[in-house]
Short mmCIF file of C-alpha atoms in Angstrom, two decimals:
data_model
loop_
_atom_site.label_atom_id
_atom_site.label_comp_id
_atom_site.label_asym_id
_atom_site.label_seq_id
_atom_site.Cartn_x
_atom_site.Cartn_y
_atom_site.Cartn_z
CA MET A 6 -78.81 59.24 -71.97
CA LYS A 7 -75.81 58.76 -74.28
CA LYS A 8 -73.69 57.92 -71.26
CA ARG A 9 -76.18 55.23 -70.16
CA ILE A 10 -76.23 53.73 -73.65
CA PHE A 11 -72.46 53.72 -73.75
CA LEU A 12 -72.24 52.06 -70.34
CA GLY A 13 -74.85 49.49 -71.38
CA LEU A 14 -72.98 48.62 -74.55
CA GLY A 15 -69.73 48.44 -72.65
CA ALA A 16 -71.22 46.05 -70.11
CA THR A 17 -72.64 43.87 -72.88
CA MET A 18 -69.27 43.71 -74.60
CA ILE A 19 -67.54 42.78 -71.37
CA VAL A 20 -70.05 39.98 -70.70
CA ALA A 21 -69.64 38.71 -74.26
CA LEU A 22 -65.86 38.80 -73.92
CA ILE A 23 -65.99 36.90 -70.64
CA PHE A 24 -68.29 34.30 -72.22
CA PHE A 25 -66.01 33.89 -75.23
CA VAL A 26 -62.86 33.54 -73.13
CA THR A 27 -64.59 31.05 -70.83
CA ALA A 28 -65.96 29.04 -73.75
CA TRP A 29 -62.54 29.01 -75.41
CA PHE A 30 -60.67 27.63 -72.41
CA TYR A 31 -63.45 25.51 -70.92
CA PRO A 32 -65.55 23.06 -73.00
CA LEU A 33 -68.96 24.71 -72.64
CA TRP A 34 -69.68 23.79 -76.27
CA LYS A 35 -68.62 20.21 -76.79
CA MET A 36 -68.51 18.16 -79.93
CA SER A 37 -71.33 15.62 -79.61
CA ALA A 38 -71.13 13.46 -82.74
CA PHE A 39 -69.84 12.91 -86.26
CA GLU A 40 -72.28 12.92 -89.17
CA ILE A 41 -70.50 11.41 -92.18
CA SER A 42 -72.05 10.95 -95.61
CA GLY A 43 -71.00 10.20 -99.18
CA GLN A 44 -68.53 7.46 -98.33
CA ASN A 45 -68.49 4.26 -100.33
CA HIS A 46 -64.93 2.99 -100.32
CA THR A 47 -63.74 5.10 -97.39
CA LEU A 48 -64.43 3.69 -93.91
CA VAL A 49 -66.17 5.88 -91.33
CA GLU A 50 -63.37 5.09 -88.89
CA GLU A 51 -60.81 6.37 -91.40
CA VAL A 52 -62.67 9.66 -91.73
CA GLU A 53 -62.99 10.11 -87.96
CA THR A 54 -59.30 9.40 -87.42
CA ALA A 55 -58.20 11.66 -90.29
CA SER A 56 -60.33 14.52 -88.94
CA GLY A 57 -58.01 14.84 -85.96
CA VAL A 58 -60.89 15.67 -83.60
CA SER A 59 -62.88 13.59 -81.14
CA ILE A 60 -66.27 13.58 -79.42
CA GLY A 61 -66.24 15.64 -76.24
CA GLU A 62 -63.63 18.05 -77.59
CA ASN A 63 -64.12 21.79 -77.18
CA PHE A 64 -66.07 22.63 -80.34
CA PHE A 65 -64.69 26.17 -80.42
CA HIS A 66 -61.28 24.66 -81.16
CA VAL A 67 -62.45 22.59 -84.13
CA ASP A 68 -61.22 24.20 -87.36
CA SER A 69 -63.49 23.09 -90.22
CA ILE A 70 -60.96 24.05 -92.89
CA ALA A 71 -58.15 22.11 -91.21
CA VAL A 72 -60.43 19.08 -90.77
CA ALA A 73 -61.40 19.16 -94.47
CA LYS A 74 -57.75 19.43 -95.51
CA SER A 75 -56.79 16.42 -93.40
CA ILE A 76 -59.64 14.25 -94.68
CA SER A 77 -58.96 15.19 -98.31
CA ALA A 78 -55.63 13.37 -97.99
CA LEU A 79 -57.46 10.02 -97.80
CA PRO A 80 -56.91 8.14 -101.08
CA TRP A 81 -60.54 7.77 -102.20
CA VAL A 82 -61.59 11.31 -101.27
CA SER A 83 -61.97 13.71 -104.20
CA SER A 84 -63.48 16.59 -102.20
CA VAL A 85 -64.93 17.16 -98.74
CA ASN A 86 -67.28 19.66 -97.12
CA VAL A 87 -67.18 20.14 -93.33
CA ASN A 88 -69.71 22.05 -91.21
CA LYS A 89 -70.14 22.66 -87.49
CA HIS A 90 -73.68 22.67 -86.08
CA ILE A 91 -75.03 24.35 -82.97
CA ASP A 92 -75.91 20.99 -81.42
CA GLY A 93 -72.24 19.98 -81.50
CA VAL A 94 -72.51 17.75 -84.55
CA LEU A 95 -69.63 17.85 -87.03
CA SER A 96 -71.03 17.01 -90.46
CA ILE A 97 -68.60 15.71 -93.06
CA GLU A 98 -69.80 15.23 -96.64
CA LEU A 99 -67.45 13.32 -98.92
CA THR A 100 -67.27 13.10 -102.68
CA GLU A 101 -65.20 10.11 -103.71
CA HIS A 102 -63.33 9.53 -106.94
CA THR A 103 -65.34 7.97 -109.74
CA VAL A 104 -63.30 5.20 -111.32
CA ARG A 105 -63.91 3.79 -114.78
CA LEU A 106 -60.39 2.89 -115.86
CA TYR A 107 -57.44 0.97 -114.51
CA THR A 108 -54.01 -0.01 -115.76
CA GLU A 109 -51.83 -2.94 -114.76
CA THR A 110 -48.37 -2.37 -113.28
CA ALA A 111 -45.77 -4.50 -111.54
CA ASP A 112 -47.12 -3.23 -108.22
CA GLY A 113 -50.74 -4.09 -109.03
CA ASP A 114 -53.74 -2.44 -110.61
CA VAL A 115 -53.66 1.37 -110.63
CA LEU A 116 -57.08 3.04 -110.59
CA ILE A 117 -57.69 6.13 -112.72
CA ASP A 118 -60.23 8.77 -111.72
CA GLU A 119 -62.77 10.72 -113.74
CA GLN A 120 -60.14 13.37 -114.60
CA GLY A 121 -57.78 10.80 -116.08
CA ARG A 122 -55.48 10.86 -113.05
CA PRO A 123 -53.96 7.67 -111.61
CA PHE A 124 -54.60 7.96 -107.88
CA LEU A 125 -54.51 4.61 -106.11
CA THR A 126 -53.04 1.12 -106.37
CA ALA A 127 -55.87 -1.24 -105.44
CA ALA A 128 -57.84 -4.19 -106.73
CA ARG A 129 -59.98 -3.31 -109.73
CA GLU A 130 -63.74 -3.69 -109.56
CA SER A 131 -66.27 -5.11 -111.99
CA GLY A 132 -67.08 -2.75 -114.86
CA MET A 133 -63.73 -0.99 -114.94
CA VAL A 134 -62.01 -0.83 -118.34
CA LYS A 135 -58.36 -1.76 -118.67
CA VAL A 136 -56.06 0.67 -120.48
CA SER A 137 -52.93 -0.89 -121.97
CA GLY A 138 -50.00 0.52 -123.92
CA ASN A 139 -49.69 3.81 -122.03
CA GLU A 140 -46.09 3.14 -121.07
CA GLN A 141 -45.42 6.70 -119.85
CA ASP A 142 -48.62 6.77 -117.77
CA THR A 143 -49.71 9.93 -119.62
CA PRO A 144 -52.89 11.51 -118.16
CA GLU A 145 -53.83 12.92 -121.57
CA ILE A 146 -54.21 9.39 -122.94
CA TYR A 147 -56.51 8.42 -120.08
CA ARG A 148 -58.57 11.56 -120.67
CA VAL A 149 -58.97 10.70 -124.37
CA VAL A 150 -60.03 7.15 -123.49
CA LEU A 151 -62.63 8.49 -121.06
CA ALA A 152 -63.98 10.90 -123.69
CA ALA A 153 -64.33 8.04 -126.18
CA LEU A 154 -66.20 5.84 -123.71
CA GLU A 155 -68.44 8.73 -122.72
CA ALA A 156 -69.44 9.27 -126.36
CA MET A 157 -70.66 5.69 -126.71
CA ASP A 158 -74.11 4.31 -126.01
CA PRO A 159 -73.95 2.78 -122.49
CA MET A 160 -74.87 -0.66 -123.84
CA VAL A 161 -71.93 -0.41 -126.25
CA SER A 162 -69.37 0.92 -123.77
CA ALA A 163 -70.39 -1.86 -121.36
CA ARG A 164 -68.91 -4.34 -123.83
CA ILE A 165 -65.50 -2.66 -123.90
CA VAL A 166 -63.14 -4.55 -121.59
CA GLU A 167 -59.86 -3.01 -122.70
CA VAL A 168 -58.55 -0.03 -124.65
CA ALA A 169 -55.12 -0.40 -126.22
CA ALA A 170 -53.72 3.14 -126.20
CA PRO A 171 -50.04 3.53 -127.13
CA SER A 172 -50.86 7.18 -127.83
CA SER A 173 -53.87 9.51 -127.73
CA TYR A 174 -54.18 9.09 -131.52
CA GLU A 175 -54.18 5.29 -131.65
CA LEU A 176 -56.99 3.85 -129.57
CA THR A 177 -58.21 0.31 -130.18
CA MET A 178 -61.37 -0.92 -128.46
CA ILE A 179 -61.25 -4.56 -127.37
CA LEU A 180 -64.65 -6.17 -126.84
CA ASP A 181 -65.76 -8.80 -124.36
CA ASP A 182 -65.75 -11.42 -127.13
CA GLY A 183 -62.18 -10.63 -128.18
CA ARG A 184 -63.01 -8.59 -131.27
CA ARG A 185 -60.99 -5.43 -131.88
CA VAL A 186 -62.17 -2.13 -133.32
CA TYR A 187 -59.61 0.52 -134.22
CA TRP A 188 -60.89 3.91 -133.02
CA GLY A 189 -57.98 6.22 -133.72
CA SER A 190 -57.95 9.71 -132.19
CA GLU A 191 -60.53 11.70 -130.21
CA GLU A 192 -61.80 13.49 -133.31
CA ASN A 193 -65.30 12.88 -134.66
CA LEU A 194 -66.42 11.09 -131.50
CA ASN A 195 -70.15 10.99 -132.18
CA ASP A 196 -69.78 9.49 -135.67
CA LYS A 197 -67.32 6.93 -134.36
CA ALA A 198 -69.69 5.97 -131.55
CA ILE A 199 -72.49 5.38 -134.07
CA ALA A 200 -70.16 3.41 -136.35
CA LEU A 201 -69.01 1.27 -133.43
CA ARG A 202 -72.59 0.40 -132.56
CA VAL A 203 -73.09 -0.78 -136.15
CA ALA A 204 -69.75 -2.61 -136.10
CA LEU A 205 -70.95 -4.74 -133.20
CA THR A 206 -73.56 -6.30 -135.49
CA ARG A 207 -70.86 -7.50 -137.90
CA GLY A 208 -68.88 -10.70 -137.64
CA GLU A 209 -65.36 -9.58 -138.57
CA GLN A 210 -62.74 -9.97 -135.83
CA SER A 211 -61.00 -6.67 -136.57
CA LEU A 212 -62.69 -3.50 -137.81
CA ASP A 213 -61.77 0.17 -138.20
CA VAL A 214 -64.12 3.08 -137.42
CA SER A 215 -61.44 5.79 -137.40
CA ALA A 216 -62.84 7.21 -140.66
CA ALA A 217 -66.47 7.05 -139.50
CA PRO A 218 -69.09 6.88 -140.81
CA VAL A 219 -67.05 4.48 -142.98
CA ILE A 220 -66.42 1.08 -141.36
CA ALA A 221 -63.44 -0.82 -142.74
CA VAL A 222 -62.07 -4.30 -142.20
CA ARG A 223 -58.65 -4.06 -140.54
#
């Protein structure tokens, strides 16, 4: 009985090995389609090309990790998840950079992602806030600016068109009507956000909320 079981298992393993070898060298399992999601700025064609694979290819040869690594090199891609499905579909889910800031350079506008990292030279879009004064392109300054904007009421932050930031301790918010509000450092963010909301109701051209809740004329 044990001998029969052993022979049966051996035969099964041989059949499986033959199937695997055949499938590896001959396209029994072909890639049938791409399924791409999450793209906004990235073109589908860019993703397909960057993947390095094509429809009809032997699906056994498609390395999901290698595909993800190649696609992650695309400028707008922050992260990517790649999965192979039994029906031959290669699903690719992208997460793109979220951009709220930009800075002007001699080469054009440089976009800054949600981590405060400059990542792409491209035309800015509506709603992005300009950061000026960061001559050394210091990521820490961008991070502090993002934290300040995040602390504000959305209706208030929507009115900020520029942040003058020569250092992380000297932020000045410039409004859409040209008024300026000195913010200072990243300390006491919530009180400063409340003070800024109040400052918007005042008529002075230059105010200071760095010592919030006190609002001073600057």
